[in-house]
mmCIF file of C-alpha atoms (C1' of nucleotides) in Angstrom:
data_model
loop_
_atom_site.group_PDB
_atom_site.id
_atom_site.type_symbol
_atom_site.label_atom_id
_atom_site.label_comp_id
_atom_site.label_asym_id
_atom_site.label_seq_id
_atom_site.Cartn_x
_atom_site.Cartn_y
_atom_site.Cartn_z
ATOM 1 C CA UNK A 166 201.055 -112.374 40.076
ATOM 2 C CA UNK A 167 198.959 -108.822 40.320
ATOM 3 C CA UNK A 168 196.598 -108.890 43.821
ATOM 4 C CA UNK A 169 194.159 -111.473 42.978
ATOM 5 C CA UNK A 170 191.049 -110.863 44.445
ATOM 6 C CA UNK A 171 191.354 -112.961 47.515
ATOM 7 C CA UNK A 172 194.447 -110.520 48.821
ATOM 8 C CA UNK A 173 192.424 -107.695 48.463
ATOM 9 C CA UNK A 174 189.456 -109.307 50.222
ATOM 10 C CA UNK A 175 192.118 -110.348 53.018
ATOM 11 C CA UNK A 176 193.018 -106.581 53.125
ATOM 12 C CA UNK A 177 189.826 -104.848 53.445
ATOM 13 C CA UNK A 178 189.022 -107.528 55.779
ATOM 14 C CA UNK A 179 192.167 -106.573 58.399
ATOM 15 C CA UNK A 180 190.429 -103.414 58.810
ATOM 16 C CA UNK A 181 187.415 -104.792 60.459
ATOM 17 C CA UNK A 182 188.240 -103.935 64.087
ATOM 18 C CA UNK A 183 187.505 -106.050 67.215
ATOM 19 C CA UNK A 184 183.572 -106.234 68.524
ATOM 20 C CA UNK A 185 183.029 -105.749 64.461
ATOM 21 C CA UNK A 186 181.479 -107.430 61.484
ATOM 22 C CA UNK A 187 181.092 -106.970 58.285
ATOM 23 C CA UNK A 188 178.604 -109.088 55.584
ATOM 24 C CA UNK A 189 179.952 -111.456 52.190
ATOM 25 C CA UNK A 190 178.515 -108.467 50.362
ATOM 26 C CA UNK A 191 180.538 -105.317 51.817
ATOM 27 C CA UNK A 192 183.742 -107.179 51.761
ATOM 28 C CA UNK A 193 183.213 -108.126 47.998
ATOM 29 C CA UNK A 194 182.040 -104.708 47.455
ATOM 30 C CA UNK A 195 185.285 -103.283 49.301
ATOM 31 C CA UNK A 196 187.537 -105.676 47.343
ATOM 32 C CA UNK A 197 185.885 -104.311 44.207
ATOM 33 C CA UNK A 198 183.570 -106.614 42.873
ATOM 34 C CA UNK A 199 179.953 -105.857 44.205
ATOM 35 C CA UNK A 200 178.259 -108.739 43.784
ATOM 36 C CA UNK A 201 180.944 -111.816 44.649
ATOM 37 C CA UNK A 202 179.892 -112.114 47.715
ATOM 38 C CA UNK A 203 179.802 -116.280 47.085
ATOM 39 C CA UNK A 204 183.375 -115.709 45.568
ATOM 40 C CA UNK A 205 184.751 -114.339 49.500
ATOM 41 C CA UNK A 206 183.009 -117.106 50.951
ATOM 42 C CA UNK A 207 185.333 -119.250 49.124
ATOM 43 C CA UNK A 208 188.424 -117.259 49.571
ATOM 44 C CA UNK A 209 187.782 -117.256 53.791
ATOM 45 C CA UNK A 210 187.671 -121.531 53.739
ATOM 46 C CA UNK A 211 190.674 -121.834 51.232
ATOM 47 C CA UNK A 212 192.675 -119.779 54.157
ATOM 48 C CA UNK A 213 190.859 -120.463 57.274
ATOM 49 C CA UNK A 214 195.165 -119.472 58.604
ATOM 50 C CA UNK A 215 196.385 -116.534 60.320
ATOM 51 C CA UNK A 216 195.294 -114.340 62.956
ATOM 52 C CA UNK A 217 195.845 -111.577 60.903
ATOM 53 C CA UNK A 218 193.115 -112.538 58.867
ATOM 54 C CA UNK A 219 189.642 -112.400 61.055
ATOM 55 C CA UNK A 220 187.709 -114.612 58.720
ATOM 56 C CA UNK A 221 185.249 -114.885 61.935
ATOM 57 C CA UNK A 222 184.000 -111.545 61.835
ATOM 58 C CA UNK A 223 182.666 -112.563 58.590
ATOM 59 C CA UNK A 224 178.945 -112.916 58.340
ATOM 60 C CA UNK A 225 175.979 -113.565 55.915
ATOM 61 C CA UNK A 226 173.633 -110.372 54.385
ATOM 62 C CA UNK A 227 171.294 -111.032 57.548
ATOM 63 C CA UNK A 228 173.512 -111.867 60.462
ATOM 64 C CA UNK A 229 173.718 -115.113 60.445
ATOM 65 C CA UNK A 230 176.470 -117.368 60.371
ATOM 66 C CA UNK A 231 177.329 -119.539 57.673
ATOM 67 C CA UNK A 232 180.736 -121.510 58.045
ATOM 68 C CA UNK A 233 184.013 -121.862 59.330
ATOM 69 C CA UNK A 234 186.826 -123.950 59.021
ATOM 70 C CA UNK A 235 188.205 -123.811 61.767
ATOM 71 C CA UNK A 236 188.164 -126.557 64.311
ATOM 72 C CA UNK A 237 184.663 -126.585 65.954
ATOM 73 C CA UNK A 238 182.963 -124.925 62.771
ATOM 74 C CA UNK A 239 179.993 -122.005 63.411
ATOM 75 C CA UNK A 240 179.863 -122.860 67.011
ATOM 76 C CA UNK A 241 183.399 -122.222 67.410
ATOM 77 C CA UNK A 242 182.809 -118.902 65.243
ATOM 78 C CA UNK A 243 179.986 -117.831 67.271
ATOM 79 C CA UNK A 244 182.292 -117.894 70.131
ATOM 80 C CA UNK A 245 184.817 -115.822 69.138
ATOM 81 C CA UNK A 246 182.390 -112.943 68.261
ATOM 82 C CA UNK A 247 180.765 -112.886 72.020
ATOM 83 C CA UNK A 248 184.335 -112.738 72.713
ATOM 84 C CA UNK A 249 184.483 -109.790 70.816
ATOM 85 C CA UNK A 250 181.541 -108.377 72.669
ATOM 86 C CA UNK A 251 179.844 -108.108 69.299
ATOM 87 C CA UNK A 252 176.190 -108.376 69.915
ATOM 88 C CA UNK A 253 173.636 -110.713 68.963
ATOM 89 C CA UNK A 254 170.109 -111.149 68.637
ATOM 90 C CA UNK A 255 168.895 -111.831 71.882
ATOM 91 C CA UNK A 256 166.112 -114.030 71.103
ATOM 92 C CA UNK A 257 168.145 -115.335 67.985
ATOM 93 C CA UNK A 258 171.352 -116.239 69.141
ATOM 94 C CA UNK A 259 172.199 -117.516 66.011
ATOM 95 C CA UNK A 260 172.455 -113.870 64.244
ATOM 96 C CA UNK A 261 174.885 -110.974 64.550
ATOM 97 C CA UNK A 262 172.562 -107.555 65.150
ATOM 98 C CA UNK A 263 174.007 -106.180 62.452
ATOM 99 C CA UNK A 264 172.399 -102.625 62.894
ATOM 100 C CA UNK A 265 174.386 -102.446 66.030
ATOM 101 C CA UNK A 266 177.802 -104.478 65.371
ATOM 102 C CA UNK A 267 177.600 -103.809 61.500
ATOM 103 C CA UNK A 268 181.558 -101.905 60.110
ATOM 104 C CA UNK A 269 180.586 -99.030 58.078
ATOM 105 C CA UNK A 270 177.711 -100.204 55.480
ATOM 106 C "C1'" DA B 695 189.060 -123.230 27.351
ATOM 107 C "C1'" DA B 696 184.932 -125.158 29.675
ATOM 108 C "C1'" DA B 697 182.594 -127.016 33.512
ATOM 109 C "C1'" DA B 698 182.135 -127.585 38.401
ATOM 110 C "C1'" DT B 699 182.260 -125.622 43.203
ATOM 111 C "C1'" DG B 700 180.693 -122.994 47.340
ATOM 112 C "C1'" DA B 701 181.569 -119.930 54.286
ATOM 113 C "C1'" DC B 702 176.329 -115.571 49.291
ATOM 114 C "C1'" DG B 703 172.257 -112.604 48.274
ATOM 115 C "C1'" DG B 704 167.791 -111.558 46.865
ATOM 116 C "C1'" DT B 705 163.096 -113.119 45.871
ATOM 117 C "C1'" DG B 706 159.262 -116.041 45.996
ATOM 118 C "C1'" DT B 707 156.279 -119.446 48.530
ATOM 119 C "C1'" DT C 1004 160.221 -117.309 60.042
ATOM 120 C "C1'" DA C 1005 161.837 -121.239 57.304
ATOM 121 C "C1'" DC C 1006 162.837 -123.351 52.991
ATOM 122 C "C1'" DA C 1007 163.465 -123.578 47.910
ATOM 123 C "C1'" DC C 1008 165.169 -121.328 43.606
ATOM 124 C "C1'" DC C 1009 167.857 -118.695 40.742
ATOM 125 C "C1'" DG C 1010 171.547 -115.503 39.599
ATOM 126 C "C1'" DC C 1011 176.509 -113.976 40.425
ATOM 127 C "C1'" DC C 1012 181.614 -114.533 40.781
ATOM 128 C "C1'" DA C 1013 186.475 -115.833 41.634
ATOM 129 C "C1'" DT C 1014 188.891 -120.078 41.971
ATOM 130 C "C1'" DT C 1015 189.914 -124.889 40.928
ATOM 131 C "C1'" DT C 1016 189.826 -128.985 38.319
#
DNA sequence: AAAATGACGGTGT
DNA sequence: TACACCGCCATTT
């Protein structure tokens, strides 16, 4: 099978460094396909697997976290991106500042 | 081949 | 700011 779309989303999405985060949108738009953004939400729960793939760096159009398969869900997500020292609203902990921790645009 | 699904995005209220 | 609607798309059934 040619690259489906999913592979190329799981490409563009390896290049999103550490303390880094990039939107539905951008990654759709990077994988070709401007406006399926819903599409790479699917792709990132039908392969929730390996670390190579940082589905958690992954965030909605304004900052805020939708899902994650992984065990502990958006919590768990959340997590991992302080980790990351990506920052975050400080009176919204619930959102990525995007204008800060945003990759490329 | 057609309909259903969902981790979206933008707009309106 | 929060919630409801509608439009979009690749993937799955």
């Amino acid at each position: 099978m040619p690259k489906s779309f999913r592979e190329k989303v799981y490409e563009a999405l390896r290049t999103v460094p550490k303390g880094k985060v990039v939107t539905y949108g951008q990654l759709a738009k990077m994988a070709g396909s401007p406006k399926a953004a819903r599409a790479v939400g699917m792709c990132m729960r039908t392969n929730p697997d390996a670390p190579a793939t940082p589905c958690h760096r992954v965030v909605a159009a304004d900052g805020s976290l939708h899902g994650y398969s992984g065990a502990g869900g958006v919590a768990q997500k959340r997590e991992m991106l302080v980790e990351e020292e990506v920052r975050f609203i400080l009176q919204k902990s619930d959102r990525v500042d995007l204008e800060v921790s945003r990759y490329q645009n």
